Tab-separated table of C-alpha atoms in Angstrom:
chain	number	residue	atom	x	y	z
Q	1	MET	CA	-8.441	-16.573	-0.138
Q	2	PRO	CA	-11.385	-17.795	-2.241
Q	3	SER	CA	-11.251	-16.609	-5.847
Q	4	GLU	CA	-14.870	-15.363	-5.921
Q	5	GLN	CA	-14.145	-12.646	-3.340
Q	6	LYS	CA	-13.377	-9.137	-4.538
Q	7	LYS	CA	-9.755	-8.051	-4.472
Q	8	LYS	CA	-8.984	-5.853	-1.498
Q	9	ILE	CA	-6.618	-2.867	-1.335
Q	10	LEU	CA	-5.297	-0.923	1.637
Q	11	PHE	CA	-4.697	2.717	0.632
Q	12	ILE	CA	-2.766	4.939	3.065
Q	13	ASP	CA	-2.297	8.642	2.372
Q	14	ASP	CA	-2.456	11.647	4.683
Q	15	GLU	CA	-3.422	14.014	1.861
Q	16	PRO	CA	-7.208	13.724	1.371
Q	17	LEU	CA	-7.286	15.183	-2.146
Q	18	TYR	CA	-4.822	12.630	-3.539
Q	19	ALA	CA	-6.512	9.792	-1.693
Q	20	LYS	CA	-10.009	10.698	-2.897
Q	21	ASN	CA	-8.918	11.153	-6.531
Q	22	TYR	CA	-7.081	7.844	-6.641
Q	23	THR	CA	-9.658	5.789	-4.760
Q	24	PHE	CA	-12.550	7.235	-6.784
Q	25	ALA	CA	-10.886	6.065	-10.014
Q	26	LEU	CA	-10.050	2.643	-8.557
Q	27	GLU	CA	-13.570	2.125	-7.272
Q	28	HIS	CA	-15.182	3.379	-10.488
Q	29	PHE	CA	-13.136	1.334	-12.976
Q	30	LEU	CA	-12.230	-1.833	-11.030
Q	31	ASP	CA	-14.360	-4.316	-9.123
Q	32	ILE	CA	-12.446	-4.025	-5.846
Q	33	GLU	CA	-12.886	-3.214	-2.190
Q	34	PHE	CA	-10.549	-0.928	-0.333
Q	35	ASP	CA	-9.839	0.470	3.078
Q	36	LEU	CA	-8.684	4.090	3.058
Q	37	TYR	CA	-6.715	5.461	6.001
Q	38	SER	CA	-4.678	8.585	6.599
Q	39	THR	CA	-2.222	7.419	9.266
Q	40	VAL	CA	0.492	4.799	9.516
Q	41	GLU	CA	-0.847	3.800	12.924
Q	42	SER	CA	-4.274	2.953	11.458
Q	43	ALA	CA	-2.620	0.865	8.747
Q	44	ILE	CA	-0.525	-1.000	11.305
Q	45	TYR	CA	-3.667	-1.893	13.264
Q	46	LEU	CA	-5.446	-3.179	10.127
Q	47	LEU	CA	-2.468	-5.124	8.804
Q	48	GLN	CA	-2.322	-7.228	11.946
Q	49	THR	CA	-5.792	-8.674	11.337
Q	50	ASN	CA	-6.735	-8.218	7.666
Q	51	TYR	CA	-5.706	-9.672	4.324
Q	52	TYR	CA	-4.985	-7.320	1.409
Q	53	ASP	CA	-4.166	-8.174	-2.195
Q	54	LEU	CA	-2.329	-4.869	-2.651
Q	55	ILE	CA	-1.098	-2.016	-0.471
Q	56	ILE	CA	-0.778	1.524	-1.813
Q	57	THR	CA	0.965	4.033	0.427
Q	58	ASP	CA	2.384	7.513	0.437
Q	59	LEU	CA	6.005	7.916	1.549
Q	60	MET	CA	5.934	11.152	3.530
Q	61	MET	CA	3.626	10.672	6.504
Q	62	ARG	CA	4.458	11.267	10.161
Q	63	VAL	CA	4.777	8.260	12.456
Q	64	GLU	CA	3.862	8.755	16.107
Q	65	ILE	CA	5.464	5.540	17.410
Q	66	PRO	CA	8.716	6.881	18.896
Q	67	LEU	CA	9.842	3.581	20.433
Q	68	GLU	CA	9.781	1.752	17.091
Q	69	ALA	CA	10.548	4.457	14.547
Q	70	THR	CA	13.936	6.044	13.981
Q	71	PHE	CA	14.115	9.814	13.604
Q	72	LYS	CA	14.108	9.502	9.796
Q	73	ASP	CA	11.248	6.956	9.887
Q	74	ARG	CA	9.088	9.434	11.803
Q	75	PHE	CA	8.911	11.643	8.685
Q	76	TYR	CA	8.902	8.852	6.097
Q	77	GLY	CA	6.016	6.810	7.454
Q	78	GLY	CA	5.538	4.918	4.199
Q	79	ALA	CA	9.108	3.611	4.389
Q	80	PHE	CA	8.620	2.633	8.040
Q	81	LEU	CA	5.425	0.767	7.135
Q	82	ILE	CA	7.063	-1.051	4.205
Q	83	LYS	CA	9.963	-2.193	6.406
Q	84	LYS	CA	7.505	-3.569	8.980
Q	85	ILE	CA	5.482	-5.393	6.310
Q	86	ARG	CA	8.553	-6.916	4.641
Q	87	SER	CA	9.958	-8.044	8.006
Q	88	GLY	CA	7.243	-10.725	8.131
Q	89	VAL	CA	6.094	-9.665	11.587
Q	90	TRP	CA	2.431	-9.699	10.466
Q	91	ASP	CA	2.502	-12.859	8.331
Q	92	SER	CA	-0.394	-15.067	9.390
Q	93	LYS	CA	0.313	-18.694	10.195
Q	94	ASP	CA	-3.364	-19.345	10.989
Q	95	ASN	CA	-4.852	-17.785	7.842
Q	96	ASN	CA	-2.037	-19.038	5.605
Q	97	PHE	CA	-1.090	-15.762	3.931
Q	98	ALA	CA	2.198	-13.933	3.853
Q	99	LEU	CA	1.661	-10.197	4.084
Q	100	SER	CA	5.406	-9.813	3.559
Q	101	LYS	CA	4.872	-10.996	-0.054
Q	102	THR	CA	1.950	-8.634	-0.787
Q	103	PRO	CA	2.662	-6.204	-3.652
Q	104	ILE	CA	3.131	-2.589	-2.551
Q	105	ILE	CA	2.844	0.588	-4.587
Q	106	LEU	CA	4.647	3.566	-3.089
Q	107	LEU	CA	3.537	7.015	-4.254
Q	108	SER	CA	5.838	9.949	-3.551
Q	109	ASN	CA	7.603	12.945	-4.992
Q	110	ALA	CA	10.565	12.281	-2.693
Q	111	CYS	CA	11.421	8.709	-3.694
Q	112	HIS	CA	15.075	9.630	-4.147
Q	113	GLU	CA	15.329	10.160	-0.371
Q	114	ILE	CA	15.165	6.432	0.490
Q	115	ASP	CA	16.977	3.391	-0.965
Q	116	PHE	CA	14.299	0.878	-1.957
Q	117	GLU	CA	16.353	-1.358	-4.267
Q	118	GLN	CA	16.524	-4.252	-1.795
Q	119	ILE	CA	12.744	-4.501	-1.291
Q	120	GLU	CA	10.934	-7.178	-3.295
Q	121	ARG	CA	7.515	-6.653	-4.874
Q	122	LEU	CA	7.669	-2.873	-4.421
Q	123	MET	CA	6.740	-0.479	-7.214
Q	124	VAL	CA	7.676	3.170	-6.735
Q	125	PHE	CA	5.908	5.936	-8.658
Q	126	GLU	CA	5.919	9.717	-8.558
Q	127	LYS	CA	2.847	11.095	-6.809
Q	128	ASN	CA	1.907	13.088	-9.906
Q	129	LEU	CA	0.657	9.839	-11.437
Q	130	ARG	CA	-2.795	10.348	-12.931
Q	131	PRO	CA	-5.644	8.320	-11.380
Q	132	SER	CA	-6.187	6.548	-14.719
Q	133	GLN	CA	-2.517	5.522	-14.765
Q	134	LEU	CA	-2.724	4.136	-11.233
Q	135	THR	CA	-5.902	2.262	-12.186
Q	136	GLU	CA	-4.106	0.558	-15.073
Q	137	ILE	CA	-1.150	-0.361	-12.847
Q	138	VAL	CA	-3.482	-1.840	-10.226
Q	139	ARG	CA	-5.414	-3.724	-12.920
Q	140	SER	CA	-2.192	-5.273	-14.206
Q	141	ILE	CA	-1.089	-6.306	-10.711
Q	142	LEU	CA	-4.381	-7.713	-9.431
Q	143	PHE	CA	-5.995	-9.165	-12.529
Q	144	GLU	CA	-3.463	-9.771	-15.298
Q	145	GLU	CA	-0.833	-11.478	-13.100
Q	146	LYS	CA	-3.348	-14.147	-12.133
Q	147	SER	CA	-4.612	-14.723	-15.682
Q	148	SER	CA	-1.076	-15.121	-17.038
Q	149	VAL	CA	-0.525	-18.049	-14.627
Q	150	GLU	CA	-3.731	-19.889	-15.507
């Protein structure tokens, strides 16, 4: 990905108020682009064809893909999505990027329900995080990581 392009975030949350508050702060304070979707199915479609520098998702969203999702996954759509991303199934050989290595922020008030310790590059935060706090976390992931390497 060329360095002069804006960083791009995929934000998935089925609660419009949370999504609007968070994305407004991100858009206002950071020079980024983002796609905002409210369903896991929409995210799955986008992840098969698009590159993202960061993924932010809610945990508790319904999944309507009964053949792929377990009973528990159908209520914890964020966890289902993270498992699919980390499996490498959408890594692009042609575009030379590994979606499975993309940083993910999981927002939820039910994080204790799922064991996430084995997942790399996953940051889990309570959903009562203020928009300004999320903005600072995103800034540190997208902009300060790169500058510390250079």
